Amino acid sequence: MQTDPLPEKIEQGTAERRSFLKWMIGVLSAMIGLVMGIPYIRTVINSAPLRKLSYVEVGDINALSIGQPQDLNFQARVTDAFLRQEVTRSVWAIKHSPDEVTIFSPICTHLGCHFKWNPQTRHFECPCHGSVWTIDGKVIGGPAPRPLDTLPHKIENGKIYVEWERFQVGISEKVRV
Ligand code: FES
């Protein structure tokens, strides 16, 4: 007796469709995983301690007065996962001569508040827990565990350029985040 080949063909077609679907699901899963992993990979790259920093122009040295700390604001482009945005940052600049300046990060070395210059006392003071520093960044009061953090900088054609970086707070060593 001759058997009908049709059910066998249908079964074979169904098996092929199943294996194609499995393959498609595998490819789609891999693509989704890759897309979702990009922010994580970016974050790891951006937070690498040895990432390349770049200089940002923060102001004109001729606009500063010698011995008078000045906070300089500048715009920076920040990438966080998928989000790219412009943020305003600031640094403290103290001019020593027409071509010499110290740049301090504005972040308190205790727990990260922004400190201010007090022109009456001529000290830097943190409003959060009362840390106090001299004009050259030495701790003279409060819980700050280390001096103010200086930032790398250069002066070209009268413009001040700073390499913005952050350091761990609450410890006595200056360690880049
Ligand atoms: S955060 Fe500045 S003294 Fe605590």
mmCIF file of C-alpha atoms and ligand atoms in Angstrom:
data_model
loop_
_atom_site.group_PDB
_atom_site.id
_atom_site.type_symbol
_atom_site.label_atom_id
_atom_site.label_comp_id
_atom_site.label_asym_id
_atom_site.label_seq_id
_atom_site.Cartn_x
_atom_site.Cartn_y
_atom_site.Cartn_z
ATOM 1 C CA MET A 1 0.000 0.000 0.000
ATOM 2 C CA GLN A 2 1.322 3.495 -0.917
ATOM 3 C CA THR A 3 1.591 6.045 1.962
ATOM 4 C CA ASP A 4 0.514 9.653 1.525
ATOM 5 C CA PRO A 5 3.698 11.905 1.433
ATOM 6 C CA LEU A 6 1.704 15.052 2.320
ATOM 7 C CA PRO A 7 1.717 14.802 6.174
ATOM 8 C CA GLU A 8 5.455 14.098 6.057
ATOM 9 C CA LYS A 9 6.049 17.244 3.987
ATOM 10 C CA ILE A 10 3.890 19.323 6.321
ATOM 11 C CA GLU A 11 5.884 18.051 9.305
ATOM 12 C CA GLN A 12 9.168 18.857 7.570
ATOM 13 C CA GLY A 13 7.954 22.391 6.720
ATOM 14 C CA THR A 14 6.862 22.968 10.316
ATOM 15 C CA ALA A 15 10.263 21.850 11.619
ATOM 16 C CA GLU A 16 12.027 24.213 9.197
ATOM 17 C CA ARG A 17 9.833 27.116 10.266
ATOM 18 C CA ARG A 18 10.536 26.315 13.924
ATOM 19 C CA SER A 19 14.273 26.272 13.409
ATOM 20 C CA PHE A 20 14.083 29.524 11.389
ATOM 21 C CA LEU A 21 12.073 31.142 14.181
ATOM 22 C CA LYS A 22 14.617 29.944 16.768
ATOM 23 C CA TRP A 23 17.402 31.431 14.676
ATOM 24 C CA MET A 24 15.527 34.738 14.304
ATOM 25 C CA ILE A 25 14.857 34.908 18.058
ATOM 26 C CA GLY A 26 18.552 34.265 18.706
ATOM 27 C CA VAL A 27 19.605 37.033 16.310
ATOM 28 C CA LEU A 28 17.042 39.483 17.730
ATOM 29 C CA SER A 29 18.095 38.688 21.314
ATOM 30 C CA ALA A 30 21.731 39.285 20.421
ATOM 31 C CA MET A 31 20.859 42.615 18.769
ATOM 32 C CA ILE A 32 18.738 43.761 21.726
ATOM 33 C CA GLY A 33 21.503 42.732 24.127
ATOM 34 C CA LEU A 34 24.035 44.697 22.106
ATOM 35 C CA VAL A 35 21.885 47.838 21.959
ATOM 36 C CA MET A 36 21.097 47.663 25.676
ATOM 37 C CA GLY A 37 24.729 47.076 26.517
ATOM 38 C CA ILE A 38 25.977 50.218 24.763
ATOM 39 C CA PRO A 39 25.183 52.596 27.668
ATOM 40 C CA TYR A 40 26.969 50.276 30.086
ATOM 41 C CA ILE A 41 30.016 50.016 27.827
ATOM 42 C CA ARG A 42 30.035 53.814 27.433
ATOM 43 C CA THR A 43 29.778 54.293 31.185
ATOM 44 C CA VAL A 44 32.703 51.947 31.775
ATOM 45 C CA ILE A 45 34.773 53.730 29.142
ATOM 46 C CA ASN A 46 33.857 57.184 30.449
ATOM 47 C CA SER A 47 34.665 56.253 34.034
ATOM 48 C CA ALA A 48 37.980 54.630 33.259
ATOM 49 C CA PRO A 49 40.567 56.288 35.487
ATOM 50 C CA LEU A 50 42.991 56.734 32.612
ATOM 51 C CA ARG A 51 40.526 58.245 30.145
ATOM 52 C CA LYS A 52 41.851 61.091 28.079
ATOM 53 C CA LEU A 53 40.990 64.521 29.405
ATOM 54 C CA SER A 54 40.793 67.586 27.251
ATOM 55 C CA TYR A 55 41.424 71.228 27.956
ATOM 56 C CA VAL A 56 38.468 73.594 28.172
ATOM 57 C CA GLU A 57 38.788 77.358 27.956
ATOM 58 C CA VAL A 58 37.599 78.929 31.218
ATOM 59 C CA GLY A 59 38.564 82.583 30.926
ATOM 60 C CA ASP A 60 41.039 85.342 30.244
ATOM 61 C CA ILE A 61 43.962 85.763 32.652
ATOM 62 C CA ASN A 62 44.031 89.524 31.994
ATOM 63 C CA ALA A 63 40.524 89.775 33.488
ATOM 64 C CA LEU A 64 41.791 88.488 36.869
ATOM 65 C CA SER A 65 43.328 90.574 39.644
ATOM 66 C CA ILE A 66 46.506 89.309 41.286
ATOM 67 C CA GLY A 67 45.837 87.627 44.647
ATOM 68 C CA GLN A 68 42.057 87.826 44.226
ATOM 69 C CA PRO A 69 40.347 84.413 43.840
ATOM 70 C CA GLN A 70 37.756 84.407 41.111
ATOM 71 C CA ASP A 71 35.227 81.710 40.209
ATOM 72 C CA LEU A 72 35.146 81.081 36.476
ATOM 73 C CA ASN A 73 32.128 79.409 34.885
ATOM 74 C CA PHE A 74 32.342 77.438 31.682
ATOM 75 C CA GLN A 75 30.169 75.124 29.592
ATOM 76 C CA ALA A 76 31.053 71.457 29.250
ATOM 77 C CA ARG A 77 29.486 68.709 27.162
ATOM 78 C CA VAL A 78 28.694 65.667 29.285
ATOM 79 C CA THR A 79 27.760 62.212 28.002
ATOM 80 C CA ASP A 80 25.907 59.925 30.396
ATOM 81 C CA ALA A 81 24.707 56.701 28.758
ATOM 82 C CA PHE A 82 22.430 57.930 25.918
ATOM 83 C CA LEU A 83 22.130 61.413 27.341
ATOM 84 C CA ARG A 84 24.331 64.219 26.013
ATOM 85 C CA GLN A 85 23.957 67.616 27.570
ATOM 86 C CA GLU A 86 25.679 70.907 28.200
ATOM 87 C CA VAL A 87 26.380 71.608 31.858
ATOM 88 C CA THR A 88 27.782 74.674 33.571
ATOM 89 C CA ARG A 89 30.856 74.054 35.672
ATOM 90 C CA SER A 90 33.112 76.353 37.597
ATOM 91 C CA VAL A 91 36.647 76.489 38.935
ATOM 92 C CA TRP A 92 38.430 78.845 41.303
ATOM 93 C CA ALA A 93 41.344 80.741 39.773
ATOM 94 C CA ILE A 94 44.003 82.633 41.730
ATOM 95 C CA LYS A 95 46.323 84.773 39.623
ATOM 96 C CA HIS A 96 49.899 85.091 40.932
ATOM 97 C CA SER A 97 51.515 86.985 38.058
ATOM 98 C CA PRO A 98 50.591 87.931 34.454
ATOM 99 C CA ASP A 99 51.272 84.369 33.341
ATOM 100 C CA GLU A 100 50.861 82.287 36.484
ATOM 101 C CA VAL A 101 47.638 81.029 38.005
ATOM 102 C CA THR A 102 46.429 78.296 40.390
ATOM 103 C CA ILE A 103 43.204 76.505 39.551
ATOM 104 C CA PHE A 104 41.169 74.773 42.266
ATOM 105 C CA SER A 105 38.309 72.373 41.734
ATOM 106 C CA PRO A 106 35.268 73.961 43.459
ATOM 107 C CA ILE A 107 34.371 70.643 45.143
ATOM 108 C CA CYS A 108 34.953 70.313 48.878
ATOM 109 C CA THR A 109 37.339 67.504 49.722
ATOM 110 C CA HIS A 110 35.158 66.460 52.684
ATOM 111 C CA LEU A 111 31.843 65.382 51.129
ATOM 112 C CA GLY A 112 31.626 67.260 47.854
ATOM 113 C CA CYS A 113 29.756 70.517 48.537
ATOM 114 C CA HIS A 114 30.841 73.620 46.632
ATOM 115 C CA PHE A 115 32.946 75.913 48.792
ATOM 116 C CA LYS A 116 33.159 79.713 48.427
ATOM 117 C CA TRP A 117 35.761 82.430 48.845
ATOM 118 C CA ASN A 118 35.100 84.711 51.791
ATOM 119 C CA PRO A 119 36.658 88.119 51.002
ATOM 120 C CA GLN A 120 36.298 89.242 54.647
ATOM 121 C CA THR A 121 38.277 86.379 56.179
ATOM 122 C CA ARG A 122 40.274 85.774 52.946
ATOM 123 C CA HIS A 123 39.673 82.067 53.306
ATOM 124 C CA PHE A 124 37.837 79.460 51.276
ATOM 125 C CA GLU A 125 34.913 78.162 53.340
ATOM 126 C CA CYS A 126 32.517 75.282 52.866
ATOM 127 C CA PRO A 127 28.898 75.986 53.906
ATOM 128 C CA CYS A 128 28.087 72.321 54.614
ATOM 129 C CA HIS A 129 30.274 71.347 57.575
ATOM 130 C CA GLY A 130 32.502 74.359 58.041
ATOM 131 C CA SER A 131 35.789 73.339 56.443
ATOM 132 C CA VAL A 132 38.181 76.247 55.925
ATOM 133 C CA TRP A 133 41.239 76.580 53.669
ATOM 134 C CA THR A 134 43.848 79.262 53.137
ATOM 135 C CA ILE A 135 44.126 81.020 49.783
ATOM 136 C CA ASP A 136 46.714 78.434 48.740
ATOM 137 C CA GLY A 137 44.402 75.549 49.630
ATOM 138 C CA LYS A 138 45.752 74.371 53.010
ATOM 139 C CA VAL A 139 43.167 73.072 55.482
ATOM 140 C CA ILE A 140 42.903 75.252 58.607
ATOM 141 C CA GLY A 141 39.541 74.143 59.975
ATOM 142 C CA GLY A 142 36.673 71.673 59.779
ATOM 143 C CA PRO A 143 36.562 68.046 58.720
ATOM 144 C CA ALA A 144 38.167 68.347 55.236
ATOM 145 C CA PRO A 145 40.703 65.500 55.049
ATOM 146 C CA ARG A 146 43.024 67.169 52.501
ATOM 147 C CA PRO A 147 43.901 70.469 50.838
ATOM 148 C CA LEU A 148 41.853 71.842 47.952
ATOM 149 C CA ASP A 149 42.309 69.903 44.711
ATOM 150 C CA THR A 150 44.295 71.700 42.038
ATOM 151 C CA LEU A 151 43.412 71.090 38.392
ATOM 152 C CA PRO A 152 45.862 70.820 35.476
ATOM 153 C CA HIS A 153 45.821 73.930 33.327
ATOM 154 C CA LYS A 154 47.726 75.917 30.735
ATOM 155 C CA ILE A 155 47.747 79.500 29.486
ATOM 156 C CA GLU A 156 47.842 80.270 25.779
ATOM 157 C CA ASN A 157 47.488 83.742 24.254
ATOM 158 C CA GLY A 158 46.107 85.027 27.541
ATOM 159 C CA LYS A 159 43.412 82.348 27.743
ATOM 160 C CA ILE A 160 43.260 79.869 30.622
ATOM 161 C CA TYR A 161 42.528 76.252 29.711
ATOM 162 C CA VAL A 162 41.655 73.667 32.370
ATOM 163 C CA GLU A 163 41.460 69.890 32.374
ATOM 164 C CA TRP A 164 38.324 69.204 34.380
ATOM 165 C CA GLU A 165 38.495 66.146 36.590
ATOM 166 C CA ARG A 166 36.893 64.907 39.788
ATOM 167 C CA PHE A 167 38.542 63.336 42.798
ATOM 168 C CA GLN A 168 37.268 61.064 45.527
ATOM 169 C CA VAL A 169 35.980 62.961 48.534
ATOM 170 C CA GLY A 170 36.390 62.084 52.207
ATOM 171 C CA ILE A 171 39.906 60.645 51.921
ATOM 172 C CA SER A 172 43.314 62.175 52.562
ATOM 173 C CA GLU A 173 44.771 61.224 49.152
ATOM 174 C CA LYS A 174 43.919 62.924 45.880
ATOM 175 C CA VAL A 175 42.523 60.057 43.797
ATOM 176 C CA ARG A 176 40.819 60.598 40.445
ATOM 177 C CA VAL A 177 37.264 59.280 40.194
HETATM 178 S S1 FES B 1 31.146 68.952 52.456
HETATM 179 FE FE1 FES B 1 32.439 70.642 52.827
HETATM 180 S S2 FES B 1 32.850 70.537 54.922
HETATM 181 FE FE2 FES B 1 31.618 68.818 54.547
#
